[in-house]
Short mmCIF file of C-alpha atoms in Angstrom, two decimals:
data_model
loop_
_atom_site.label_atom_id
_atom_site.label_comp_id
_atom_site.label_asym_id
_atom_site.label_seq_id
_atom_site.Cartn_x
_atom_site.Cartn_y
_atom_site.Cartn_z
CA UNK X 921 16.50 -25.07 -28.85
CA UNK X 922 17.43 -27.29 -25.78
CA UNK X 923 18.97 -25.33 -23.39
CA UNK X 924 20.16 -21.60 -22.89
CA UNK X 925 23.24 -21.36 -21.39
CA UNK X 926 22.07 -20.66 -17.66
CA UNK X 927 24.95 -22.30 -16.16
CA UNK X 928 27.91 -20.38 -17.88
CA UNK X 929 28.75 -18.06 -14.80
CA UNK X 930 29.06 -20.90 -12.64
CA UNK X 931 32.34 -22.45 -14.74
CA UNK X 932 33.50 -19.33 -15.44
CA UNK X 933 34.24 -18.27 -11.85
CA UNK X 934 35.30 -21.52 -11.21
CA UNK X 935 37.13 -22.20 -7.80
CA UNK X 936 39.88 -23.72 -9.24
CA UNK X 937 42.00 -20.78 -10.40
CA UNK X 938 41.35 -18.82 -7.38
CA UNK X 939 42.43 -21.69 -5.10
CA UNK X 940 45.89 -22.08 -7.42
CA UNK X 941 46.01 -18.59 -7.41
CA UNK X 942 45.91 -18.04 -3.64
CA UNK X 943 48.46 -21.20 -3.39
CA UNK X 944 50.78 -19.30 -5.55
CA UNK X 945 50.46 -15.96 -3.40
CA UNK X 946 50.93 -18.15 -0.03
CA UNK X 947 54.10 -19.09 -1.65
CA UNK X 948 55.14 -16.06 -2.90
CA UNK X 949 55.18 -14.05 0.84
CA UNK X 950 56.49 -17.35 2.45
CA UNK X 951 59.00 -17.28 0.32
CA UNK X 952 59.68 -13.26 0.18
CA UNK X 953 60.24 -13.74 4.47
CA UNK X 954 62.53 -16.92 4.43
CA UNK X 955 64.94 -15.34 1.98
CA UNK X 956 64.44 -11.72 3.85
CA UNK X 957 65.38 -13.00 6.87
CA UNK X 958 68.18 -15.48 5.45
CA UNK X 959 70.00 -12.17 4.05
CA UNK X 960 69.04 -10.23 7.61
CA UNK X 961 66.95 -7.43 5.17
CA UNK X 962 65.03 -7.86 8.15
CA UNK X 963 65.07 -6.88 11.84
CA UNK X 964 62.78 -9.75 13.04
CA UNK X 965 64.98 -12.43 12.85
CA UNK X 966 65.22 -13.66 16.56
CA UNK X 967 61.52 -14.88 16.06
CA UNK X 968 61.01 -18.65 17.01
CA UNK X 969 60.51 -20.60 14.46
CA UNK X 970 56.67 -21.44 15.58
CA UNK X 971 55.92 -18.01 15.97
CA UNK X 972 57.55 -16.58 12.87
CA UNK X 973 55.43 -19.82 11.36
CA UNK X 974 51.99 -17.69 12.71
CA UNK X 975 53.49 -14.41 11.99
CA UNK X 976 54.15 -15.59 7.97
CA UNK X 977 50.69 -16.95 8.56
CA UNK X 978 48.88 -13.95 9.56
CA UNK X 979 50.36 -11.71 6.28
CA UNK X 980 49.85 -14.27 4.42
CA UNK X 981 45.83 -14.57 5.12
CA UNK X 982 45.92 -10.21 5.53
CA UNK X 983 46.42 -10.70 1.74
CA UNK X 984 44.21 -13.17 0.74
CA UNK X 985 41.51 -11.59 2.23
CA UNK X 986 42.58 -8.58 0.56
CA UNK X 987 42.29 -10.25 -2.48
CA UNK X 988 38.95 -11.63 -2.20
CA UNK X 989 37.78 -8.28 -0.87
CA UNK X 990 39.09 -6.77 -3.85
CA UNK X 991 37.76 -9.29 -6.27
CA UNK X 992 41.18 -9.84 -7.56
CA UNK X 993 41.07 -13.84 -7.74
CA UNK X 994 38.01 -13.97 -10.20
CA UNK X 995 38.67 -15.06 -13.07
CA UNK X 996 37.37 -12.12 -15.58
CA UNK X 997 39.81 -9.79 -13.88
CA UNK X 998 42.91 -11.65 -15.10
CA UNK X 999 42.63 -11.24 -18.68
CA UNK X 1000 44.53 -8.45 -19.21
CA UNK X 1001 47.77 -6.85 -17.53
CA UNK X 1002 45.51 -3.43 -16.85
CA UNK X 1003 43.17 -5.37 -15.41
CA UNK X 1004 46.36 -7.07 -13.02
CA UNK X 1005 47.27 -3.56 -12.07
CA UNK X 1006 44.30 -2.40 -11.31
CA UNK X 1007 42.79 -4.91 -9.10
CA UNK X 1008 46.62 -5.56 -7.36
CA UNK X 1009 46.25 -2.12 -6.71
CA UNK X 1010 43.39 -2.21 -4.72
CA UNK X 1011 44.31 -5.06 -3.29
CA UNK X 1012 47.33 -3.41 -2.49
CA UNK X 1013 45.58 -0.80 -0.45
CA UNK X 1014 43.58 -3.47 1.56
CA UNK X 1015 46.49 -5.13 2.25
CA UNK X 1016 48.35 -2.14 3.76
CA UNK X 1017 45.40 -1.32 6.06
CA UNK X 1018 45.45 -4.64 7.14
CA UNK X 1019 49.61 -4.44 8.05
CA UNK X 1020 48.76 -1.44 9.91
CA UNK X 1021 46.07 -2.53 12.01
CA UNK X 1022 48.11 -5.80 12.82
CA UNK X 1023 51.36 -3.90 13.69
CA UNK X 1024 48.89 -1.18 16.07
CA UNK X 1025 47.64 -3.99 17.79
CA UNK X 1026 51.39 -5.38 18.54
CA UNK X 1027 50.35 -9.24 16.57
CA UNK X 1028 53.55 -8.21 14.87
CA UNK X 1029 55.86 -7.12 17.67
CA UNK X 1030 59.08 -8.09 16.18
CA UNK X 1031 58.51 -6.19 12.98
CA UNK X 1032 59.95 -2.71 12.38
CA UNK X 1033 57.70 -0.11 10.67
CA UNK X 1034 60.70 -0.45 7.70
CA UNK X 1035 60.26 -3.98 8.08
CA UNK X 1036 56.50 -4.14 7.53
CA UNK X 1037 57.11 -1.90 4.27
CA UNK X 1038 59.98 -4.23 2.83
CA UNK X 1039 57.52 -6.83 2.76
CA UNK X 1040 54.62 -4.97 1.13
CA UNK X 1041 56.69 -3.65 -1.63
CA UNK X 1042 58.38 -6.94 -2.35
CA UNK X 1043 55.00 -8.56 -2.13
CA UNK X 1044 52.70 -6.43 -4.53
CA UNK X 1045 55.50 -6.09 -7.01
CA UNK X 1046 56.31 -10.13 -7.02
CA UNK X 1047 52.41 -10.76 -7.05
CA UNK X 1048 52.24 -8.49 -10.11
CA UNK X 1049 55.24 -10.14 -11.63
CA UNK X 1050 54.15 -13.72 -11.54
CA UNK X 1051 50.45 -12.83 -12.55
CA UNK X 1052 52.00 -10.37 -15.36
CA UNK X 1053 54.27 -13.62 -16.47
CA UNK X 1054 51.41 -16.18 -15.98
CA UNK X 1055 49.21 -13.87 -18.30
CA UNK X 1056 51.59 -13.92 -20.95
CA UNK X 1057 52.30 -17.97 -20.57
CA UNK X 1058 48.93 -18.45 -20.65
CA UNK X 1059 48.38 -16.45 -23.85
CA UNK X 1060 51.28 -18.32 -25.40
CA UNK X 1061 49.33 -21.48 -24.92
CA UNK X 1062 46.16 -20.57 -26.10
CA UNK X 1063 47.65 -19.56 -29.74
CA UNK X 1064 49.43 -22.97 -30.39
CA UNK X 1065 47.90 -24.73 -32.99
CA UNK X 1066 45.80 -27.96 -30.99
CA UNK X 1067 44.00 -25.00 -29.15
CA UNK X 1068 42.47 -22.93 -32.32
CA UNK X 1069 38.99 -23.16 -32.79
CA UNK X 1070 38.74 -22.15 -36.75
CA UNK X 1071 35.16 -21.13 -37.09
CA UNK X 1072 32.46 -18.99 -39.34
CA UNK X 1073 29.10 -16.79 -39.14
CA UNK X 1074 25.93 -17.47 -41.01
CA UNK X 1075 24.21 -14.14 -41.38
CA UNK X 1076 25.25 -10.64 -42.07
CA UNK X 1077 23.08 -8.88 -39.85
CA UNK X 1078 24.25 -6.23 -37.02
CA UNK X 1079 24.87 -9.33 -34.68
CA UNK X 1080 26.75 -10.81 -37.11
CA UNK X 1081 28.82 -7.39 -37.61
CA UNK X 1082 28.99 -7.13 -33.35
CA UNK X 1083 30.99 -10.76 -33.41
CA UNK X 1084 32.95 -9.87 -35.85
CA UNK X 1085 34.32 -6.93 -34.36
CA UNK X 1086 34.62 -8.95 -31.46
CA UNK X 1087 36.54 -11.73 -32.82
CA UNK X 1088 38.56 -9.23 -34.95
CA UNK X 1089 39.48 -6.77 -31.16
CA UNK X 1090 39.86 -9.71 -28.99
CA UNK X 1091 43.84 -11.49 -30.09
CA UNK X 1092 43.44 -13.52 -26.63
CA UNK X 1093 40.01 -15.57 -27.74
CA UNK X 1094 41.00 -19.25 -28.89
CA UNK X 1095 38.08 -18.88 -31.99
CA UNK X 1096 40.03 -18.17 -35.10
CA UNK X 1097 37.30 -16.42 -37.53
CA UNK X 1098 36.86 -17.26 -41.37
CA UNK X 1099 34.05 -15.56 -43.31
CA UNK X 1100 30.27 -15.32 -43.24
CA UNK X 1101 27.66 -17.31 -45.14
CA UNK X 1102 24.14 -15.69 -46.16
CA UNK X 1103 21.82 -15.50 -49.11
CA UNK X 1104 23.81 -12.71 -50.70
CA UNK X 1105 27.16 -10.84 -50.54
CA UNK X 1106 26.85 -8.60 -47.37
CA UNK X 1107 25.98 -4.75 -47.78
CA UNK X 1108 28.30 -3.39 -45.81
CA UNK X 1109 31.87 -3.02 -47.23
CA UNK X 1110 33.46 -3.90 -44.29
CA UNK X 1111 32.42 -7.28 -44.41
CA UNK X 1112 32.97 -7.92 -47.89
CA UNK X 1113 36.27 -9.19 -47.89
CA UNK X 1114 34.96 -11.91 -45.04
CA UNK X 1115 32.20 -13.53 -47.74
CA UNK X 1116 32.75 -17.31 -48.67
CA UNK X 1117 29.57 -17.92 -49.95
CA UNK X 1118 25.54 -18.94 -50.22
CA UNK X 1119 24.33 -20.97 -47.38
CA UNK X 1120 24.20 -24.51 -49.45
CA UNK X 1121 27.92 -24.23 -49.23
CA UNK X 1122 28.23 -24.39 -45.45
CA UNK X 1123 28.67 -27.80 -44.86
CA UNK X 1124 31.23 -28.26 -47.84
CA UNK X 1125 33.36 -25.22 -46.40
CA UNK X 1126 33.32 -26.70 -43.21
CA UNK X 1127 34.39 -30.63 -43.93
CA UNK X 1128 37.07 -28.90 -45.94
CA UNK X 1129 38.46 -26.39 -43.77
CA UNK X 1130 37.68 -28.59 -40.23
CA UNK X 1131 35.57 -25.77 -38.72
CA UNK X 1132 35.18 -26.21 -34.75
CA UNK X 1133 32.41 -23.64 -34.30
CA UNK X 1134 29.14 -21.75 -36.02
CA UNK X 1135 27.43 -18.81 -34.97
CA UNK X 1136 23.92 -18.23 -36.76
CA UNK X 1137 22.76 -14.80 -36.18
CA UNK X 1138 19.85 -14.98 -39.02
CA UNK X 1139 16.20 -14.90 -37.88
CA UNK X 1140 15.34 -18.38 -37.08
CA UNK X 1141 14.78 -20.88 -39.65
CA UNK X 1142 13.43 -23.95 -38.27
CA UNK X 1143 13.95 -26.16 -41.13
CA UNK X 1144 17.36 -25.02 -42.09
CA UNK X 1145 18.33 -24.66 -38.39
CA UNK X 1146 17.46 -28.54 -37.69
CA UNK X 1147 19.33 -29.37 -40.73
CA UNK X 1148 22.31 -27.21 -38.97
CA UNK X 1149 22.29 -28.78 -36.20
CA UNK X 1150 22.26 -32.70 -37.30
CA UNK X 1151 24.74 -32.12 -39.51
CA UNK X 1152 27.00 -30.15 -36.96
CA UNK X 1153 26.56 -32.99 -33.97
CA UNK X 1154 27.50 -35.38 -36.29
CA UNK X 1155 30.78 -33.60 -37.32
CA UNK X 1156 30.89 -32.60 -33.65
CA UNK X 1157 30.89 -28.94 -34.47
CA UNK X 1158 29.38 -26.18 -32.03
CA UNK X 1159 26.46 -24.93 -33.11
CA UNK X 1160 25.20 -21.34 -31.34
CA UNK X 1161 22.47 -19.05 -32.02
CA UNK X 1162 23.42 -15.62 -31.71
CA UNK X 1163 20.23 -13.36 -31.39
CA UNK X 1164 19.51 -9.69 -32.19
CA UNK X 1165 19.28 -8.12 -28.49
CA UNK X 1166 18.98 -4.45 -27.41
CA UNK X 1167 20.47 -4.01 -24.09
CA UNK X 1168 17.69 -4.67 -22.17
CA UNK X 1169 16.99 -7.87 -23.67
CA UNK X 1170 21.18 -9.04 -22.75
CA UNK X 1171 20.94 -8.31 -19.34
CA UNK X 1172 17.94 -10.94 -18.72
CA UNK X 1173 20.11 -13.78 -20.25
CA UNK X 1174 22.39 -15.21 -17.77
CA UNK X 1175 24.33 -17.06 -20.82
CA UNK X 1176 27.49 -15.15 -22.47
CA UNK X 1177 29.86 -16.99 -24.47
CA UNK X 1178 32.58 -14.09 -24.19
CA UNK X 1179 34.52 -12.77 -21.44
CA UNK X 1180 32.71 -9.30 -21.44
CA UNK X 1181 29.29 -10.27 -21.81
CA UNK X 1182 28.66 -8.51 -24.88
CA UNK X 1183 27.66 -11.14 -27.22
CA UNK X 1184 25.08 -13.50 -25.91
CA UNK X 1185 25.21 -17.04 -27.06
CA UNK X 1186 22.40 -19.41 -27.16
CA UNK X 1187 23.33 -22.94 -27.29
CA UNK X 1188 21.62 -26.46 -28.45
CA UNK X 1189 23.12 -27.97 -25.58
CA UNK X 1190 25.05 -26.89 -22.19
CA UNK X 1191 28.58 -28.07 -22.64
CA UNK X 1192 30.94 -26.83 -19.69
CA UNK X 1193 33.90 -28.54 -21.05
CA UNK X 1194 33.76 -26.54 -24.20
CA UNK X 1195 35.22 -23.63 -22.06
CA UNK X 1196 39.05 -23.80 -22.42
CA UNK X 1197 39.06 -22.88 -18.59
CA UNK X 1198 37.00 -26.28 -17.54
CA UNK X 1199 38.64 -28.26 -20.23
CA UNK X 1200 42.20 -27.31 -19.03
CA UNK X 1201 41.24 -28.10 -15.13
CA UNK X 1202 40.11 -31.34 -16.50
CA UNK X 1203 43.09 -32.04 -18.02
CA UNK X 1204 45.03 -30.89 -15.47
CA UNK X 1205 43.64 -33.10 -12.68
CA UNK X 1206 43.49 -36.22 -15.50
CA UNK X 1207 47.33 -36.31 -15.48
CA UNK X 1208 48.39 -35.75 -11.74
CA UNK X 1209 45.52 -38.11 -10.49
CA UNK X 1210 46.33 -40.74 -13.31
CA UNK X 1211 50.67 -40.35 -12.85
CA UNK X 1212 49.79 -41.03 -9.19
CA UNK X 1213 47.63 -43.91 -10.12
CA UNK X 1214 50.78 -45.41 -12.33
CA UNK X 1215 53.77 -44.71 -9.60
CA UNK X 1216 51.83 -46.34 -6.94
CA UNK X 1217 50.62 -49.28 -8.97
CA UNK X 1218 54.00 -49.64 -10.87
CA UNK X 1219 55.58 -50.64 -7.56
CA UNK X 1220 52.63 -52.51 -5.88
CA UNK X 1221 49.91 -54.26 -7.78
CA UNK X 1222 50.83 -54.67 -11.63
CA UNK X 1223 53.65 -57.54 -11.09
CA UNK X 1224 51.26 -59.38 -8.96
CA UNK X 1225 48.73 -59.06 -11.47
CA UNK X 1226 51.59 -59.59 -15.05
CA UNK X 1227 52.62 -62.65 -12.86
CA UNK X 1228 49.26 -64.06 -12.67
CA UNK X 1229 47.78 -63.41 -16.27
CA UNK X 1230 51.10 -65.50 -17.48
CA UNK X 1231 50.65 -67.82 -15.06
CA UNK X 1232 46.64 -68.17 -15.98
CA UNK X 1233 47.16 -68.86 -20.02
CA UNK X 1234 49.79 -68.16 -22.38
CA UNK X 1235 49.56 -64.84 -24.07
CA UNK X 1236 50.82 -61.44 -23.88
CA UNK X 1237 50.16 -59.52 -20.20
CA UNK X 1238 48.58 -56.26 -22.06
CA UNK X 1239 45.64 -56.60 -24.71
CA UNK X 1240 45.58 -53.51 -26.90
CA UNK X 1241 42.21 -52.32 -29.26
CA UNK X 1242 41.83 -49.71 -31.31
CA UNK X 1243 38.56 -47.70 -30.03
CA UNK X 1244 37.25 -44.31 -31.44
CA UNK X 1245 37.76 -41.37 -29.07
CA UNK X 1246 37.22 -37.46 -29.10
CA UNK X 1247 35.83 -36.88 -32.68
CA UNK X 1248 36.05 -40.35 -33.64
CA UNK X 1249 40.06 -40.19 -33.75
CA UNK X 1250 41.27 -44.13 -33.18
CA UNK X 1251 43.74 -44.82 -30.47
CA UNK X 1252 45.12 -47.48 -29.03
CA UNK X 1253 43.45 -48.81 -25.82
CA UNK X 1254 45.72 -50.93 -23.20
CA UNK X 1255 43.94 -52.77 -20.69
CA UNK X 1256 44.92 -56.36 -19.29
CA UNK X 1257 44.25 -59.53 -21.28
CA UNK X 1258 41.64 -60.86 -19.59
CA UNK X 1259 40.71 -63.96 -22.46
CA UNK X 1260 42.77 -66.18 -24.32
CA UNK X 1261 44.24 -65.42 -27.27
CA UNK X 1262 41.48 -65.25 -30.16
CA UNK X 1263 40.94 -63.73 -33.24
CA UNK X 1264 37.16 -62.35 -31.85
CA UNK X 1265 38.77 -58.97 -30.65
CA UNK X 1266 35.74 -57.14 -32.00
CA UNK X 1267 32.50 -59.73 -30.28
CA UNK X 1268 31.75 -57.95 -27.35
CA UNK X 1269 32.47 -60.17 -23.92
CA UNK X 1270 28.83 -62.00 -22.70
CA UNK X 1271 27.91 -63.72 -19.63
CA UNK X 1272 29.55 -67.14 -19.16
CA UNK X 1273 31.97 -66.39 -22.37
CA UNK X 1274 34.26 -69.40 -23.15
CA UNK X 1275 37.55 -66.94 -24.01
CA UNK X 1276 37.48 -65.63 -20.66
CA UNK X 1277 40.22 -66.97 -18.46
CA UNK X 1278 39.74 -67.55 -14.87
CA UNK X 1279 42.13 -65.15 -13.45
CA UNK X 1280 40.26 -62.65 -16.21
CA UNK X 1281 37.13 -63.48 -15.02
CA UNK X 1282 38.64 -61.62 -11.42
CA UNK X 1283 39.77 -58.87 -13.27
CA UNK X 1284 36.71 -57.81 -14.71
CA UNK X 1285 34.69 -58.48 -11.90
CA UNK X 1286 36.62 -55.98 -9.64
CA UNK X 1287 37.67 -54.05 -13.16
CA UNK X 1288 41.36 -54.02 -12.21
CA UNK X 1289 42.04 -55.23 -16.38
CA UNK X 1290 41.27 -51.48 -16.82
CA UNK X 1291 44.24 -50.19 -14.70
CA UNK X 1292 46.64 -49.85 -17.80
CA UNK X 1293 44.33 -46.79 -19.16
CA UNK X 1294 45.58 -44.82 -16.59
CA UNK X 1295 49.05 -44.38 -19.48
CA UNK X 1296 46.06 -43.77 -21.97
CA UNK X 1297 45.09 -40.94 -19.80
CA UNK X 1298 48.37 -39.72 -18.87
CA UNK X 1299 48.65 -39.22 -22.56
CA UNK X 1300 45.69 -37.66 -23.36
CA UNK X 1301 43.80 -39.74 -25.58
CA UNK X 1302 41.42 -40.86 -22.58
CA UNK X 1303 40.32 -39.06 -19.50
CA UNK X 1304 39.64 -40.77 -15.67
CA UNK X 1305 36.11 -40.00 -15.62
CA UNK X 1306 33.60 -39.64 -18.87
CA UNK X 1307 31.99 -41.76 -21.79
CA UNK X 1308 33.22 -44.98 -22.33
CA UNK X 1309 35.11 -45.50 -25.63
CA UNK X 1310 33.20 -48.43 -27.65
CA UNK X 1311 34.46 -50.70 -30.07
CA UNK X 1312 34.68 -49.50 -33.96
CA UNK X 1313 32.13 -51.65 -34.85
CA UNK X 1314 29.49 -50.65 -31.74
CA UNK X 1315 30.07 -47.14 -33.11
CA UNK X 1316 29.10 -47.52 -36.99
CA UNK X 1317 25.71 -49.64 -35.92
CA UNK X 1318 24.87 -47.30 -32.69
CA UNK X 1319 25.44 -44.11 -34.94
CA UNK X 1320 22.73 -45.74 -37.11
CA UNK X 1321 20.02 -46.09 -34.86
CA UNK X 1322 20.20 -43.74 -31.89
CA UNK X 1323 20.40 -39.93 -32.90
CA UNK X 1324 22.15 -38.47 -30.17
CA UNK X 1325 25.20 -41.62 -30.04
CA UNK X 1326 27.52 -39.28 -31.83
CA UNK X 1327 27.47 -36.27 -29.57
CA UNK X 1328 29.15 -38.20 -26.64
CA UNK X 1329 32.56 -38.80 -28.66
CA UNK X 1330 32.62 -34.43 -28.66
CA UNK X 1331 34.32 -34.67 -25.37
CA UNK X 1332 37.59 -37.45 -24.20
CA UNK X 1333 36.65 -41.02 -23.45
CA UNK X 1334 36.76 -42.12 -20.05
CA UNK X 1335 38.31 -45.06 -18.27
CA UNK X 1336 34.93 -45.21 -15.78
CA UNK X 1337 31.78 -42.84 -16.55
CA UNK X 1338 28.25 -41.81 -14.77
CA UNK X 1339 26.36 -44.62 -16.78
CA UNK X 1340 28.82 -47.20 -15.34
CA UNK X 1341 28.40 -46.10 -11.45
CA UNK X 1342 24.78 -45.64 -12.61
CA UNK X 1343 24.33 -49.39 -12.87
CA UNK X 1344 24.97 -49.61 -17.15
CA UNK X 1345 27.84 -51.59 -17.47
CA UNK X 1346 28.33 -54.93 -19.20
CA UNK X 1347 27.31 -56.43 -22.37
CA UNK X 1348 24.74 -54.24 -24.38
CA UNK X 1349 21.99 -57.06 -25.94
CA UNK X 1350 19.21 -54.98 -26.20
CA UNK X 1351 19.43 -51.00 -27.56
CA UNK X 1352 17.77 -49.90 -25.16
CA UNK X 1353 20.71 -50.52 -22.65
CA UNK X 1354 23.18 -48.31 -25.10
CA UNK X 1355 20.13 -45.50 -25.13
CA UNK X 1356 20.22 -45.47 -21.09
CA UNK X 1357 24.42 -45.29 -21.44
CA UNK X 1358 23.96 -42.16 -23.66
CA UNK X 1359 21.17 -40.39 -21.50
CA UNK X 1360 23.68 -40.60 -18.52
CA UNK X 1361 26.62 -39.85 -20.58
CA UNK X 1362 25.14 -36.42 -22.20
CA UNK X 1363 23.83 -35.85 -18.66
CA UNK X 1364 27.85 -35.80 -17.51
CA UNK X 1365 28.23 -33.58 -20.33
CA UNK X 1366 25.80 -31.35 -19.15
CA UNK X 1367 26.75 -31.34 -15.83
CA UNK X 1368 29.90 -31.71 -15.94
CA UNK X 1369 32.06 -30.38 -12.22
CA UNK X 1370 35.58 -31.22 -11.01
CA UNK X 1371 33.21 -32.31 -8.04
CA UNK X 1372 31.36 -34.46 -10.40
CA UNK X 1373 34.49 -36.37 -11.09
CA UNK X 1374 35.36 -37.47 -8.10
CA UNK X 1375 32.50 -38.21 -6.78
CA UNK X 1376 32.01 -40.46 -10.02
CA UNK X 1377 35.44 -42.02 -9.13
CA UNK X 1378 34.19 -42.56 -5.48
CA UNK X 1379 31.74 -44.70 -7.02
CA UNK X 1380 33.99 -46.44 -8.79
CA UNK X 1381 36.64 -47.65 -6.31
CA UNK X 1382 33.21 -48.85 -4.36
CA UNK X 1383 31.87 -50.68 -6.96
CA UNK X 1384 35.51 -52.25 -7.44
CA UNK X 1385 35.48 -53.54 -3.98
CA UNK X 1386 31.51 -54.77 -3.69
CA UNK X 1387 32.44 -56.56 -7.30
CA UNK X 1388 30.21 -55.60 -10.69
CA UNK X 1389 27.16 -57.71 -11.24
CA UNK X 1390 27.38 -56.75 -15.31
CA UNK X 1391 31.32 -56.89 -15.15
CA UNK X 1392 32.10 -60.28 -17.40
#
């Protein structure tokens, strides 16, 4: 085993829900006082504009900080609507301290005592509302179909019994349980009815059925464990260990798979993005960053540069590939034609390479040709920042002779990556340039931040400006 999963906590408290979340609230109690005071439900309406601006200011902030006081932006206390009540409520009280102390000390001069306890009502019971709402949104989203995670557990053992009472009390998780594999039918009747078979048929069940995850809770088998694991990376399958803790034992492992920290997972490898929280903040920035991208290019640089490939050589203005992505599914990759029309689409480009045009040989230098990925992002069959998608025919020979090649198409190609701003970009002669790509890109995967991402695309618009060395 490579890696425990030490890092877990971090992604799970990330800081991008709480930031939405107190966005949403500053909204909410801005809003709340522009439509009170529009309707005169309140006596403060002769404020000035500025000041009523530092007034809506202060209440807002008095509730914020109630909310981070009261722990009521992390992300484990938004699961469930009990868990909404209860934390508003204490938030709640905070915040009504806070109103008090700022009305006492006359930073809200202008607002009656009535006034002050329109707005806390209206704001705890709109906060509640839109969380409450949210909630059941968000739980709507996780059952459609592209977000089920069909999986199984090898072993019958008490850990094996704990996750399946887990899976089986838990309707909000996105894993969608199937049965257990072991040696023999399980003792316990409970688990009967769950039993698809001896472990040989494992990898059958799971080709057939397209299993996302395994959970092996036997005492470790080395031998059958390797096997396990090469055969799930290459089907880009999950593959955790589930071990057979007391209490004690939990609490010293800072890894948990599950919200409430009851099942400790131990993982082959650290993957952040396999949290739907990380993967869906990924996502989310992929399509406002890359719809930007495609407004402000659409309207500036993309005639220029259509104008100038037809004017260069005769041809269409977009070149279009098919390259394997996430799990190996082909899609369509636009970028601009950057060589003359040729029927060596699959020959990788090489230094001083006769089918490059001239105006081609700019676009790859500065990497602008890659500009039209941005749709392939905004669609979702690439992502702004992770492993470069190769060509079908770089995947079949590099899946041959480097072990670990598969595992980076478990996670969304990338129109630039950390190997690229790394300094591995360009042709790939040797194998030992395609082994450096894949250390860097399972070190993204590892690794992977928002922060990360940007700073990768930092990189990026720097090394588009100082001009590639590799880029031909």
């Amino acid at each position: 085993m490579q890696n425990y999963y030490r890092s877990l906590k971090k992604f799970q408290y990330s800081t991008a829900l709480p930031i939405f979340l107190m966005i949403t609230d500053a909204f909410i109690i801005y809003s709340l006082i522009k439509v009170s005071i529009h309707y005169n439900w309140l006596t403060a309406v002769d404020y000035e504009p500025t000041i009523l601006g530092l007034v809506t200011a202060f209440l807002i902030l008095s509730w914020v900080i109630s909310g981070l006081i009261a722990s009521t932006y992390q992300v484990e206390n938004l699961g469930t609507l009990e868990k909404i009540m209860y934390y508003s409520s204490n938030t709640s009280v905070l915040y009504a301290a806070l109103l008090i102390g700022l009305k006492l000390s006359s930073i809200l001069p202008g607002f009656s005592w009535l006034d002050l306890s329109l707005i806390f009502s209206s704001t705890v019971i709109s906060v509640v509302l839109v969380r409450s709402f949210m909630l059941r949104l968000y739980r709507y989203y996780r059952k459609l179909p592209f977000n089920q995670k069909p999986c199984i557990v090898i072993g019958t053992n008490q850990s094996a019994l704990n996750l399946f009472h887990y899976f089986q009390n838990t309707p909000t998780l996105t894993q969608r349980f199937k049965g257990f594999f072991d040696h023999e039918e399980p003792f316990l009747n409970e688990l009967k009815p769950w039993y698809l078979g001896g472990l040989s048929e494992v990898q059958a069940f799971c080709l057939e059925n397209g299993i996302k995850e395994i959970y092996y809770t036997k005492p470790n088998d080395r031998s059958y464990l390797n096997d396990l694991q090469d055969f799930a990376e290459r089907h880009f399958i999950y593959l955790g260990i589930v071990p057979d803790l007391d209490s004690d034992e939990k609490r010293k492992i800072d890894a948990q798979l599950f919200d409430d920290g009851k099942i400790p997972v131990i993982s082959f490898r650290n993957t952040p993005l396999r949290l739907i929280v990380n993967a869906q903040i990924k996502r989310l920035f992929d399509i406002l960053f890359s719809g930007l991208v495609l407004i402000a290019l659409s309207i500036s640089v993309f005639p220029i540069i259509a104008l100038a490939i037809k004017i260069d050589s005769p041809g269409p203005i977009l070149f279009r590939q098919l390259r394997p992505g996430r799990n190996n599914r082909l899609f369509w990759c636009y970028k601009f034609r950057t060589m003359k029309v040729n029927n060596q689409v699959e020959v990788q480009a090489s230094k001083n390479d006769t089918r490059i045009t001239r105006f081609g040989a700019f676009l790859r230098k500065t990497s602008l040709d890659e500009l039209p990925q941005f749709f392939n992002v905004l669609i979702g069959d690439m992502s702004v920042v992770g492993p470069r998608p190769n060509m079908q025919n770089q995947l079949l020979y590099y899946s041959k002779h480097i072990p670990e090649y598969p595992i980076r198409h478990t996670i969304t190609p990338g129109i630039t990556g950390y190997a690229q701003v790394s300094g591995f970009r360009g042709e790939t002669k040797e194998l030992y340039l395609m082994r450096k790509r894949v250390e860097y890109d399972l070190e993204y995967m590892q690794n992977w931040s928002l922060s990360l991402d940007i700073k990768i695309i930092w990189l990026t618009v720097l090394n588009m400006i100082k001009g590639e060395e590799n880029a031909y």
